[in-house]
Amino acid sequence: MDNEIRQQRWLVHLWLIISFLLSLITFPLHLSILAHIFFGLLFAGLVVAHLRQRRRTVRILWRDIKRVVAWIKPRGRMAWADVVLVVVTLNVVVSGFADYFNHNQPVMIPLGFISPIRWHAVSSIVLLALLVVHTLRRAKRLRTSQVR
Ligand code: HEM
Ligand code: HEM
């Protein structure tokens, strides 16, 4: 049973990495935008599976978010880092749909003091950076996680 759980967690981690990278390389490989959207949505679906596999952890982290005194503890900081990750992930999916419905043209965000930025492209780069940190810090548990 433990082996089965470990295997399932590892498969989701592996496909999270693969689907994210596939979504990114659809551009240098000049593949269709539909392939890009397919891998992007696969990644988003796997994130839901990833969170569902650790419902208990997510519940504990959520409790820490609601208790201000817990914020200074390492677990509280981890909880906030995870909130940022969730928000940026949602931002990538929402901005992706915004570009799609804008006839595959990037939606720009005016910042006033510098030139406008591409909402989806910038969100994706921020997500990439956060995922590198998230994954490297948990690298030892990629294959062995049994956390629920
Ligand atoms: C490349 C994609 C990702 C990989 C490879 C990955 C991998 C991992 C690993 C190995 C763990 C540790 C499991 C353990 O403690 O045993 C973990 C935990 C977790 N991940 Fe991810 N993850 C990815 C993306 C995400 C995303 C996008 C989110 C949120 C939207 C997320 C939210 C969490 C949460 C809430 C936890 C539990 C608490 C924590 O350790 O921070 N992950 N992830
Ligand atoms: C893993 C998640 C995703 C990543 C890392 C990602 C990344 C990117 C990047 C880097 C570009 C090129 C941006 C540019 O040239 O300005 C792009 C374009 C695009 N993406 Fe995504 N994307 C993801 C998910 C999605 C999803 C879920 C959709 C849903 C419809 C989507 C729709 C689009 C569209 C329509 C474009 C072309 C318009 C544009 O250039 O912004 N993407 N994406």
XYZ file of N, CA and C and ligand atoms in Angstrom:
530
model
N 0.843 -1.223 0.000
C 0.000 0.000 0.000
C 0.872 1.266 0.000
N 1.883 1.303 0.921
C 2.780 2.454 0.973
C 3.493 2.643 -0.359
N 3.872 1.496 -0.932
C 4.565 1.519 -2.210
C 3.691 2.115 -3.299
N 2.403 1.753 -3.228
C 1.436 2.236 -4.226
C 1.274 3.759 -4.113
N 1.191 4.244 -2.856
C 1.031 5.689 -2.632
C 2.249 6.433 -3.169
N 3.439 5.888 -2.838
C 4.681 6.509 -3.284
C 4.728 6.587 -4.817
N 4.306 5.479 -5.432
C 4.305 5.392 -6.895
C 3.369 6.451 -7.507
N 2.171 6.581 -6.907
C 1.196 7.560 -7.424
C 1.708 8.982 -7.281
N 2.320 9.288 -6.101
C 2.855 10.637 -5.880
C 3.956 10.934 -6.906
N 4.837 9.966 -7.105
C 5.973 10.134 -8.028
C 5.471 10.350 -9.455
N 4.445 9.571 -9.866
C 3.905 9.733 -11.224
C 3.351 11.142 -11.433
N 2.635 11.647 -10.427
C 2.075 13.003 -10.554
C 3.208 14.033 -10.611
N 4.237 13.887 -9.739
C 5.366 14.830 -9.765
C 6.041 14.817 -11.138
N 6.265 13.604 -11.646
C 6.955 13.460 -12.929
C 6.163 14.149 -14.047
N 4.840 13.879 -14.077
C 4.025 14.459 -15.145
C 3.776 15.950 -14.967
N 3.872 16.426 -13.716
C 3.801 17.884 -13.505
C 4.977 18.527 -14.238
N 6.169 17.948 -14.038
C 7.386 18.500 -14.661
C 7.295 18.379 -16.188
N 6.910 17.160 -16.659
C 6.867 16.925 -18.108
C 5.845 17.846 -18.790
N 4.623 17.938 -18.220
C 3.578 18.734 -18.878
C 3.958 20.216 -18.903
N 4.603 20.694 -17.822
C 5.009 22.108 -17.798
C 6.050 22.363 -18.892
N 7.048 21.479 -18.977
C 8.105 21.671 -19.978
C 7.550 21.543 -21.393
N 6.625 20.574 -21.593
C 6.036 20.411 -22.928
C 5.262 21.670 -23.322
N 4.547 22.243 -22.342
C 3.791 23.453 -22.624
C 4.740 24.577 -23.069
N 5.907 24.657 -22.424
C 6.872 25.706 -22.783
C 7.516 25.464 -24.152
N 7.868 24.194 -24.444
C 8.628 23.974 -25.688
C 7.745 23.935 -26.941
N 6.411 24.089 -26.759
C 5.580 24.167 -27.971
C 5.962 25.404 -28.798
N 6.542 26.446 -28.138
C 6.902 27.665 -28.891
C 8.186 27.507 -29.698
N 9.332 27.131 -29.062
C 10.536 26.931 -29.896
C 10.338 25.865 -30.965
N 9.452 24.877 -30.715
C 9.240 23.819 -31.718
C 8.185 24.198 -32.751
N 7.607 25.381 -32.593
C 6.555 25.879 -33.507
C 5.378 24.920 -33.638
N 4.995 24.311 -32.520
C 3.814 23.433 -32.545
C 2.560 24.298 -32.425
N 1.402 23.675 -32.696
C 0.174 24.469 -32.706
C -0.159 24.978 -31.300
N -0.892 26.085 -31.263
C -1.286 26.670 -29.977
C -2.189 25.687 -29.217
N -2.900 24.824 -29.968
C -3.768 23.849 -29.295
C -2.937 22.850 -28.486
N -1.747 22.492 -29.002
C -0.853 21.597 -28.252
C -0.418 22.310 -26.974
N -0.112 23.612 -27.109
C 0.296 24.406 -25.942
C -0.816 24.400 -24.874
N -2.045 24.649 -25.339
C -3.162 24.734 -24.393
C -3.414 23.357 -23.766
N -3.296 22.297 -24.590
C -3.503 20.938 -24.075
C -2.538 20.647 -22.920
N -1.238 20.899 -23.129
C -0.256 20.592 -22.078
C -0.428 21.539 -20.869
N -0.809 22.804 -21.159
C -1.046 23.767 -20.076
C -2.191 23.303 -19.189
N -3.273 22.811 -19.824
C -4.431 22.362 -19.034
C -4.129 21.036 -18.334
N -3.306 20.191 -18.981
C -2.893 18.938 -18.336
C -2.133 19.279 -17.049
N -1.225 20.261 -17.169
C -0.464 20.700 -15.984
C -1.429 21.176 -14.887
N -2.411 22.010 -15.286
C -3.360 22.555 -14.289
C -4.149 21.415 -13.627
N -4.557 20.417 -14.419
C -5.301 19.285 -13.861
C -4.445 18.492 -12.887
N -3.148 18.345 -13.227
C -2.232 17.602 -12.346
C -1.978 18.360 -11.039
N -2.024 19.708 -11.120
C -1.857 20.483 -9.881
C -3.020 20.166 -8.939
N -4.224 20.053 -9.494
C -5.389 19.708 -8.665
C -5.171 18.317 -8.039
N -4.700 17.364 -8.840
C -4.439 16.004 -8.320
C -3.369 16.057 -7.222
N -2.312 16.863 -7.473
C -1.198 17.034 -6.531
C -1.718 17.536 -5.174
N -2.622 18.530 -5.229
C -3.162 19.085 -3.977
C -4.122 18.102 -3.313
N -4.918 17.388 -4.122
C -5.871 16.419 -3.559
C -5.142 15.275 -2.857
N -3.947 14.928 -3.364
C -3.172 13.851 -2.745
C -2.666 14.238 -1.358
N -2.607 15.554 -1.081
C -2.156 15.973 0.260
C -3.200 16.848 0.921
N -4.448 16.360 0.911
C -5.537 17.136 1.497
C -5.280 17.478 2.958
N -4.687 16.490 3.690
C -4.450 16.726 5.113
C -3.424 17.854 5.315
N -2.322 17.791 4.537
C -1.292 18.846 4.626
C -1.897 20.198 4.279
N -2.694 20.236 3.201
C -3.285 21.505 2.766
C -4.192 22.063 3.871
N -4.943 21.170 4.544
C -5.822 21.608 5.642
C -5.008 22.230 6.781
N -3.873 21.591 7.118
C -3.019 22.107 8.205
C -2.433 23.470 7.813
N -1.948 23.546 6.549
C -1.349 24.805 6.090
C -2.400 25.919 6.088
N -3.633 25.564 5.709
C -4.731 26.535 5.655
C -5.017 27.079 7.053
N -4.940 26.175 8.071
C -5.145 26.603 9.460
C -4.057 27.607 9.862
N -2.811 27.355 9.413
C -1.703 28.264 9.734
C -1.900 29.643 9.105
N -2.509 29.659 7.914
C -2.742 30.935 7.234
C -3.717 31.786 8.068
N -4.679 31.104 8.686
C -5.711 31.846 9.421
C -5.218 32.319 10.797
N -4.081 31.721 11.284
C -3.545 32.125 12.604
C -2.310 32.990 12.398
N -2.480 34.329 12.604
C -1.385 35.264 12.317
C -0.102 34.885 13.073
N -0.245 34.386 14.319
C 0.957 34.054 15.116
C 1.778 32.945 14.465
N 1.126 32.122 13.633
C 1.850 30.996 13.016
C 2.707 31.451 11.839
N 2.486 32.709 11.374
C 3.154 33.150 10.145
C 4.674 33.194 10.264
N 5.173 33.477 11.494
C 6.636 33.618 11.629
C 7.317 32.261 11.698
N 6.539 31.187 11.937
C 7.140 29.855 12.013
C 7.424 29.338 10.599
N 8.398 28.416 10.458
C 8.727 27.913 9.118
C 7.504 27.341 8.396
N 6.610 26.658 9.144
C 5.439 26.067 8.481
C 4.490 27.154 7.974
N 4.407 28.251 8.735
C 3.565 29.378 8.320
C 4.126 30.018 7.057
N 5.462 30.120 7.015
C 6.097 30.711 5.826
C 5.881 29.810 4.624
N 5.952 28.483 4.867
C 5.727 27.535 3.767
C 4.287 27.676 3.268
N 3.356 27.867 4.224
C 1.947 28.013 3.848
C 1.775 29.216 2.921
N 2.439 30.343 3.268
C 2.321 31.533 2.411
C 2.984 31.321 1.056
N 4.132 30.604 1.056
C 4.804 30.319 -0.226
C 3.868 29.491 -1.116
N 3.120 28.569 -0.488
C 2.193 27.747 -1.262
C 1.006 28.560 -1.775
N 0.560 29.542 -0.968
C -0.535 30.412 -1.432
C -0.081 31.187 -2.672
N 1.162 31.709 -2.616
C 1.693 32.465 -3.760
C 1.726 31.563 -4.999
N 2.158 30.299 -4.794
C 2.237 29.347 -5.910
C 0.849 29.099 -6.520
N -0.153 28.943 -5.658
C -1.519 28.716 -6.153
C -1.999 29.932 -6.948
N -1.748 31.145 -6.394
C -2.228 32.367 -7.062
C -1.555 32.526 -8.436
N -0.222 32.291 -8.483
C 0.492 32.468 -9.756
C 0.043 31.400 -10.768
N -0.200 30.168 -10.293
C -0.677 29.115 -11.202
C -2.028 29.504 -11.799
N -2.958 29.974 -10.940
C -4.270 30.401 -11.432
C -4.115 31.547 -12.429
N -3.173 32.456 -12.115
C -2.918 33.604 -12.970
C -2.476 33.172 -14.376
N -1.641 32.125 -14.440
C -1.170 31.635 -15.743
C -2.351 31.075 -16.543
N -3.219 30.307 -15.876
C -4.349 29.694 -16.594
C -5.338 30.784 -17.051
N -5.668 31.709 -16.139
C -6.646 32.765 -16.482
C -6.090 33.652 -17.606
N -4.790 34.054 -17.489
C -4.212 34.927 -18.523
C -4.100 34.181 -19.851
N -3.876 32.847 -19.771
C -3.817 32.031 -20.994
C -5.157 32.077 -21.721
N -6.250 31.919 -20.954
C -7.584 32.003 -21.578
C -7.860 33.413 -22.103
N -7.372 34.428 -21.357
C -7.582 35.819 -21.797
C -6.919 36.016 -23.171
N -5.687 35.489 -23.344
C -4.990 35.607 -24.636
C -5.734 34.834 -25.719
N -6.240 33.654 -25.348
C -6.946 32.817 -26.328
C -8.175 33.565 -26.854
N -8.960 34.133 -25.921
C -10.177 34.839 -26.342
C -9.869 36.203 -26.956
N -8.615 36.638 -26.839
C -8.176 37.883 -27.484
C -7.555 37.550 -28.848
N -8.050 36.497 -29.488
C -7.553 36.025 -30.798
C -6.073 35.712 -30.759
N -5.640 34.959 -29.729
C -4.242 34.546 -29.562
C -3.257 35.713 -29.553
N -3.735 36.881 -29.123
C -2.849 38.045 -28.975
C -2.583 38.254 -27.499
N -1.327 38.555 -27.113
C -1.074 38.777 -25.690
C -1.846 39.966 -25.110
N -2.501 39.747 -23.977
C -3.158 40.849 -23.254
C -2.059 41.566 -22.465
N -2.016 42.908 -22.599
C -0.942 43.677 -21.957
C -1.452 44.313 -20.660
N -0.567 44.379 -19.666
C -0.925 45.041 -18.398
C -0.153 46.357 -18.331
N -0.870 47.496 -18.311
C -0.153 48.780 -18.220
C 0.397 48.974 -16.812
N 1.667 49.369 -16.709
C 2.255 49.567 -15.374
C 2.529 51.044 -15.083
N 2.326 51.894 -16.082
C 2.501 53.339 -15.866
C 3.939 53.786 -16.023
N 4.801 53.382 -15.076
C 6.179 53.901 -15.075
C 7.105 53.179 -16.045
N 6.792 51.903 -16.426
C 7.570 51.245 -17.495
C 6.611 50.795 -18.582
N 7.150 50.268 -19.676
C 6.237 49.890 -20.760
C 5.367 48.702 -20.327
N 4.167 48.562 -20.947
C 3.242 47.500 -20.525
C 3.881 46.119 -20.641
N 3.455 45.181 -19.780
C 4.018 43.832 -19.819
C 2.969 42.845 -20.328
N 3.455 41.725 -20.905
C 2.541 40.670 -21.365
C 2.110 39.874 -20.145
N 0.815 39.918 -19.841
C 0.274 39.289 -18.628
C 0.641 37.803 -18.565
N 0.309 37.060 -19.648
C 0.503 35.606 -19.633
C 1.989 35.227 -19.635
N 2.779 35.915 -20.489
C 4.204 35.568 -20.604
C 4.917 35.833 -19.273
N 4.644 36.996 -18.656
C 5.335 37.337 -17.403
C 4.883 36.397 -16.284
N 3.560 36.079 -16.234
C 3.075 35.143 -15.203
C 3.767 33.792 -15.364
N 3.969 33.361 -16.619
C 4.584 32.053 -16.871
C 6.029 32.022 -16.402
N 6.751 33.128 -16.628
C 8.160 33.173 -16.209
C 8.241 33.154 -14.677
N 7.326 33.913 -14.031
C 7.308 33.927 -12.556
C 7.001 32.514 -12.051
N 6.025 31.834 -12.706
C 5.673 30.466 -12.277
C 6.869 29.528 -12.452
N 7.565 29.660 -13.582
C 8.741 28.815 -13.826
C 9.745 28.978 -12.684
N 10.021 30.237 -12.304
C 11.003 30.496 -11.228
C 10.522 29.875 -9.910
N 9.230 30.059 -9.587
C 8.702 29.511 -8.328
C 8.757 27.987 -8.327
N 8.473 27.378 -9.502
C 8.459 25.916 -9.575
C 9.855 25.332 -9.417
N 10.856 26.051 -9.964
C 12.234 25.569 -9.815
C 12.565 25.518 -8.320
N 12.231 26.597 -7.589
C 12.514 26.640 -6.149
C 11.716 25.558 -5.425
N 10.388 25.498 -5.704
C 9.496 24.524 -5.045
C 10.020 23.092 -5.237
N 10.420 22.786 -6.464
C 10.826 21.414 -6.783
C 12.205 21.102 -6.206
N 13.164 22.044 -6.375
C 14.516 21.757 -5.877
C 14.522 21.585 -4.358
N 13.704 22.394 -3.661
C 13.674 22.288 -2.188
C 13.042 20.984 -1.725
N 12.276 20.334 -2.624
C 11.618 19.082 -2.243
C 12.152 17.904 -3.055
N 13.324 18.121 -3.687
C 13.854 17.128 -4.637
C 13.959 15.729 -4.026
N 14.345 15.667 -2.749
C 14.548 14.355 -2.116
C 13.233 13.593 -1.986
N 12.106 14.347 -1.972
C 10.821 13.681 -1.745
C 10.028 13.454 -3.024
N 10.654 13.806 -4.168
C 9.947 13.640 -5.449
C 9.479 12.203 -5.644
N 10.349 11.244 -5.298
C 10.052 9.827 -5.553
C 9.569 9.085 -4.328
N 9.753 9.721 -3.148
C 9.487 8.946 -1.931
C 8.323 9.495 -1.106
N 7.655 10.547 -1.612
C 6.611 11.180 -0.802
C 5.440 10.247 -0.520
N 5.023 10.244 0.770
C 3.824 9.484 1.137
C 2.858 10.400 1.867
N 3.223 11.713 1.870
C 2.427 12.687 2.623
C 0.990 12.710 2.114
N 0.036 12.806 3.087
C -1.373 12.866 2.667
C -1.948 14.260 2.886
C 6.727 21.021 -11.363
C 5.663 20.950 -10.592
C 5.685 20.466 -9.155
C 6.449 19.482 -8.567
C 7.512 18.603 -9.215
C 6.061 19.428 -7.157
C 6.625 18.580 -6.206
C 6.320 18.559 -4.870
C 6.960 17.743 -3.865
C 8.094 16.737 -4.122
C 6.388 18.006 -2.672
C 6.790 17.430 -1.314
C 5.965 16.267 -0.927
C 6.279 15.802 0.496
O 6.369 16.650 1.406
O 6.436 14.609 0.687
C 5.339 19.008 -2.914
C 4.521 19.518 -1.944
C 3.543 20.439 -2.178
N 3.261 21.055 -3.388
Fe 4.172 20.712 -5.132
N 5.074 20.355 -6.931
C 4.814 21.011 -8.117
C 3.909 22.020 -8.330
C 3.063 22.527 -7.374
C 2.108 23.587 -7.599
C 1.905 24.328 -8.935
C 1.460 23.781 -6.409
C 0.365 24.747 -6.092
C -0.431 25.311 -6.933
C 2.023 22.868 -5.441
C 1.634 22.771 -4.121
C 2.211 21.951 -3.179
C 1.800 21.894 -1.774
C 0.677 22.698 -1.144
C 2.639 20.942 -1.156
C 2.610 20.507 0.338
C 3.276 21.499 1.217
C 4.686 21.845 0.796
O 5.604 20.975 0.817
O 4.869 23.010 0.399
N 3.010 22.127 -6.067
N 5.343 19.323 -4.261
C 1.875 25.393 -17.930
C 1.187 26.464 -18.125
C 1.525 27.473 -19.211
C 2.717 28.077 -19.497
C 4.045 27.889 -18.788
C 2.493 28.972 -20.616
C 3.452 29.772 -21.228
C 3.260 30.538 -22.360
C 4.268 31.345 -23.006
C 5.709 31.509 -22.498
C 3.702 31.932 -24.103
C 4.386 32.875 -25.112
C 4.053 34.249 -24.644
C 4.395 35.376 -25.550
O 4.997 35.181 -26.604
O 3.994 36.491 -25.156
C 2.310 31.488 -24.157
C 1.404 31.858 -25.123
C 0.069 31.513 -25.116
N -0.574 30.729 -24.188
Fe 0.287 29.818 -22.580
N 1.162 28.888 -20.979
C 0.546 27.984 -20.141
C -0.778 27.616 -20.148
C -1.730 28.102 -21.027
C -3.146 27.801 -20.928
C -3.815 26.904 -19.874
C -3.753 28.468 -21.928
C -5.234 28.410 -22.124
C -5.913 28.843 -23.062
C -2.715 29.209 -22.692
C -2.897 30.004 -23.816
C -1.920 30.668 -24.507
C -2.150 31.455 -25.724
C -3.505 31.662 -26.415
C -0.912 31.968 -26.103
C -0.598 32.826 -27.375
C -0.788 34.272 -27.086
C 0.381 34.853 -26.350
O 1.465 35.027 -26.951
O 0.240 35.128 -25.136
N -1.496 28.950 -22.087
N 2.072 30.658 -23.087
